[in-house]
GROMACS .gro file of C-alpha atoms in nm:
model
  187
    1MET     CA    1   7.212  14.702   3.156
    2GLY     CA    2   6.940  14.694   2.889
    3MET     CA    3   6.661  14.741   3.141
    4LEU     CA    4   6.844  15.031   3.303
    5LEU     CA    5   6.888  15.204   2.968
    6GLY     CA    6   6.521  15.138   2.885
    7GLY     CA    7   6.416  15.282   3.220
    8VAL     CA    8   6.625  15.597   3.168
    9LEU     CA    9   6.479  15.643   2.821
   10LEU     CA   10   6.125  15.594   2.952
   11VAL     CA   11   6.174  15.846   3.233
   12SER     CA   12   6.330  16.092   2.986
   13LEU     CA   13   6.038  16.052   2.748
   14VAL     CA   14   5.785  16.107   3.028
   15LEU     CA   15   5.971  16.420   3.142
   16VAL     CA   16   5.977  16.560   2.787
   17LEU     CA   17   5.604  16.491   2.746
   18LEU     CA   18   5.530  16.656   3.080
   19GLY     CA   19   5.734  16.958   2.972
   20VAL     CA   20   5.543  16.985   2.643
   21VAL     CA   21   5.205  16.959   2.819
   22HIS     CA   22   5.315  17.216   3.079
   23GLN     CA   23   5.423  17.458   2.803
   24LEU     CA   24   5.099  17.414   2.607
   25LEU     CA   25   4.885  17.469   2.916
   26GLY     CA   26   5.092  17.772   3.021
   27SER     CA   27   5.071  17.924   2.672
   28ALA     CA   28   4.693  17.876   2.663
   29ARG     CA   29   4.660  18.032   3.010
   30ASP     CA   30   4.877  18.329   2.910
   31ALA     CA   31   4.672  18.381   2.592
   32ARG     CA   32   4.355  18.404   2.804
   33ARG     CA   33   4.508  18.625   3.072
   34TYR     CA   34   4.694  18.861   2.838
   35PRO     CA   35   4.497  18.906   2.515
   36PRO     CA   36   4.640  19.134   2.245
   37LEU     CA   37   4.597  19.505   2.317
   38GLY     CA   38   4.518  19.577   1.953
   39GLN     CA   39   4.419  19.370   1.654
   40LEU     CA   40   4.587  19.078   1.480
   41VAL     CA   41   4.610  19.148   1.107
   42ASP     CA   42   4.681  18.884   0.842
   43VAL     CA   43   4.981  18.980   0.629
   44GLY     CA   44   5.000  18.670   0.411
   45GLY     CA   45   4.930  18.357   0.613
   46TYR     CA   46   5.050  18.489   0.947
   47ARG     CA   47   4.933  18.772   1.170
   48LEU     CA   48   5.100  19.082   1.308
   49HIS     CA   49   4.976  19.272   1.611
   50LEU     CA   50   4.877  19.637   1.554
   51LEU     CA   51   4.768  19.884   1.822
   52CYS     CA   52   4.611  20.203   1.686
   53THR     CA   53   4.468  20.479   1.902
   54GLY     CA   54   4.344  20.831   1.843
   55GLU     CA   55   4.215  21.006   1.535
   56GLY     CA   56   4.352  21.236   1.271
   57ARG     CA   57   4.606  21.257   0.996
   58PRO     CA   58   4.883  21.195   0.932
   59THR     CA   59   4.907  20.863   1.111
   60VAL     CA   60   5.216  20.828   1.328
   61VAL     CA   61   5.365  20.477   1.302
   62LEU     CA   62   5.595  20.371   1.587
   63ASP     CA   63   5.864  20.107   1.527
   64SER     CA   64   6.057  19.988   1.832
   65GLY     CA   65   6.413  19.876   1.875
   66LEU     CA   66   6.516  19.514   1.911
   67PRO     CA   67   6.357  19.317   2.068
   68GLY     CA   68   6.088  19.570   2.154
   69THR     CA   69   5.716  19.553   2.096
   70CYS     CA   70   5.427  19.799   2.101
   71LEU     CA   71   5.470  19.799   2.479
   72SER     CA   72   5.794  19.994   2.427
   73TRP     CA   73   5.576  20.293   2.340
   74THR     CA   74   5.347  20.266   2.648
   75TYR     CA   75   5.425  20.619   2.767
   76VAL     CA   76   5.475  20.781   2.426
   77GLN     CA   77   5.166  20.668   2.236
   78PRO     CA   78   4.912  20.825   2.478
   79GLU     CA   79   5.090  21.161   2.450
   80LEU     CA   80   5.091  21.156   2.069
   81VAL     CA   81   4.723  21.055   2.058
   82ARG     CA   82   4.637  21.404   2.178
   83PHE     CA   83   4.732  21.529   1.829
   84THR     CA   84   4.663  21.252   1.577
   85ARG     CA   85   4.616  20.881   1.514
   86VAL     CA   86   4.909  20.667   1.638
   87CYS     CA   87   4.987  20.303   1.557
   88SER     CA   88   5.249  20.081   1.714
   89TYR     CA   89   5.307  19.720   1.623
   90ASP     CA   90   5.496  19.404   1.706
   91ARG     CA   91   5.737  19.278   1.442
   92ALA     CA   92   5.693  18.915   1.336
   93GLY     CA   93   5.789  18.676   1.613
   94LEU     CA   94   5.769  18.938   1.889
   95GLY     CA   95   5.494  19.030   2.133
   96TRP     CA   96   5.156  18.911   2.010
   97SER     CA   97   5.266  18.872   1.646
   98ASP     CA   98   5.308  18.535   1.481
   99ALA     CA   99   5.650  18.428   1.362
  100SER     CA  100   5.719  18.495   0.995
  101PRO     CA  101   5.799  18.210   0.758
  102HIS     CA  102   6.032  18.448   0.572
  103PRO     CA  103   6.396  18.538   0.641
  104ARG     CA  104   6.435  18.838   0.873
  105THR     CA  105   6.575  19.094   0.631
  106SER     CA  106   6.511  19.467   0.651
  107LYS     CA  107   6.334  19.455   0.316
  108GLN     CA  108   6.106  19.174   0.442
  109MET     CA  109   6.026  19.369   0.759
  110VAL     CA  110   5.936  19.675   0.551
  111GLU     CA  111   5.711  19.465   0.329
  112GLU     CA  112   5.540  19.321   0.637
  113LEU     CA  113   5.484  19.670   0.779
  114ARG     CA  114   5.348  19.792   0.444
  115ARG     CA  115   5.106  19.495   0.426
  116LEU     CA  116   5.009  19.538   0.792
  117LEU     CA  117   4.910  19.901   0.740
  118ALA     CA  118   4.731  19.831   0.410
  119ASN     CA  119   4.543  19.524   0.538
  120ALA     CA  120   4.436  19.711   0.853
  121GLY     CA  121   4.303  19.998   0.641
  122ILE     CA  122   4.554  20.252   0.776
  123LYS     CA  123   4.592  20.488   0.484
  124PRO     CA  124   4.886  20.723   0.423
  125PRO     CA  125   5.025  20.975   0.481
  126TYR     CA  126   5.250  20.841   0.758
  127VAL     CA  127   5.496  20.996   0.997
  128LEU     CA  128   5.734  20.711   1.078
  129VAL     CA  129   5.911  20.698   1.413
  130GLY     CA  130   6.193  20.447   1.452
  131HIS     CA  131   6.382  20.376   1.773
  132SER     CA  132   6.730  20.217   1.755
  133PHE     CA  133   6.697  19.917   1.520
  134GLY     CA  134   6.350  20.039   1.419
  135ALA     CA  135   6.525  20.331   1.247
  136PHE     CA  136   6.650  20.084   0.982
  137THR     CA  137   6.296  19.976   0.902
  138VAL     CA  138   6.142  20.322   0.888
  139ARG     CA  139   6.426  20.467   0.679
  140LEU     CA  140   6.397  20.184   0.426
  141PHE     CA  141   6.016  20.210   0.430
  142ALA     CA  142   6.045  20.582   0.355
  143ALA     CA  143   6.294  20.519   0.074
  144LEU     CA  144   6.073  20.254  -0.090
  145ASN     CA  145   5.741  20.434  -0.029
  146SER     CA  146   5.836  20.801  -0.038
  147ASN     CA  147   5.495  20.905  -0.174
  148GLU     CA  148   5.330  20.771   0.147
  149VAL     CA  149   5.566  20.924   0.405
  150VAL     CA  150   5.546  21.288   0.515
  151GLY     CA  151   5.784  21.272   0.809
  152LEU     CA  152   6.055  21.065   0.966
  153VAL     CA  153   6.165  21.073   1.331
  154LEU     CA  154   6.470  20.872   1.437
  155VAL     CA  155   6.509  20.813   1.811
  156ASP     CA  156   6.861  20.704   1.908
  157PRO     CA  157   6.905  20.542   1.566
  158LEU     CA  158   7.172  20.291   1.481
  159HIS     CA  159   7.399  20.398   1.200
  160THR     CA  160   7.423  20.146   0.918
  161ARG     CA  161   7.799  20.125   0.974
  162GLU     CA  162   7.731  19.984   1.321
  163TRP     CA  163   7.589  19.674   1.150
  164LEU     CA  164   7.783  19.665   0.825
  165GLU     CA  165   8.129  19.750   0.957
  166MET     CA  166   8.124  19.592   1.301
  167ALA     CA  167   8.434  19.468   1.477
  168GLU     CA  168   8.503  19.095   1.471
  169GLN     CA  169   8.422  19.060   1.843
  170GLN     CA  170   8.082  19.227   1.791
  171ARG     CA  171   8.011  18.992   1.500
  172ARG     CA  172   8.102  18.688   1.715
  173ASN     CA  173   7.877  18.815   1.995
  174ILE     CA  174   7.582  18.852   1.756
  175TYR     CA  175   7.635  18.504   1.610
  176ARG     CA  176   7.666  18.360   1.962
  177ALA     CA  177   7.341  18.531   2.067
  178ALA     CA  178   7.162  18.402   1.756
  179ARG     CA  179   7.291  18.049   1.826
  180LEU     CA  180   7.165  18.072   2.186
  181CYS     CA  181   6.823  18.182   2.057
  182ARG     CA  182   6.811  17.880   1.826
  183TYR     CA  183   6.902  17.649   2.116
  184GLY     CA  184   6.634  17.814   2.328
  185THR     CA  185   6.379  17.753   2.054
  186LEU     CA  186   6.473  17.387   2.040
  187LEU     CA  187   6.440  17.354   2.416
   0.00000   0.00000   0.00000
């Protein structure tokens, strides 16, 4: 019985190690095959991906819905570039951006966006465009940095009540989804 258990443990360990090696090799291959479209900007020990195109002022800043990235704006950004400079980005932990060591609060996301723009040398004034969940971030950014924002565009925005006053079933679904994400991370 002891040898059987030892054999099962050894096979399990080898399979886990093979999985880790496979993931590392796949991640390295993907990084070579699909480099960031824009630049990676340090925002305090981790980097966020920023894609800026065009020229002019004010700069239009595009913030996608969950779990979108700069790729969500693939068809929009080239159209806006005809008029001014346009920047889209990947929130921490999405797309080409590093994960953040900080809790994912709206205020933290706004601070990361503020640091991203400042550290990349993207000066105000800004026209902020927020889609769905991104509307939370751009509205809070505008409230906290009103002297830097000259316009706000909300595309299919979520109303704050949709998050603050959600039904119990919606709340359970969100917690279940978050738990599944944590399990996925562990795997």
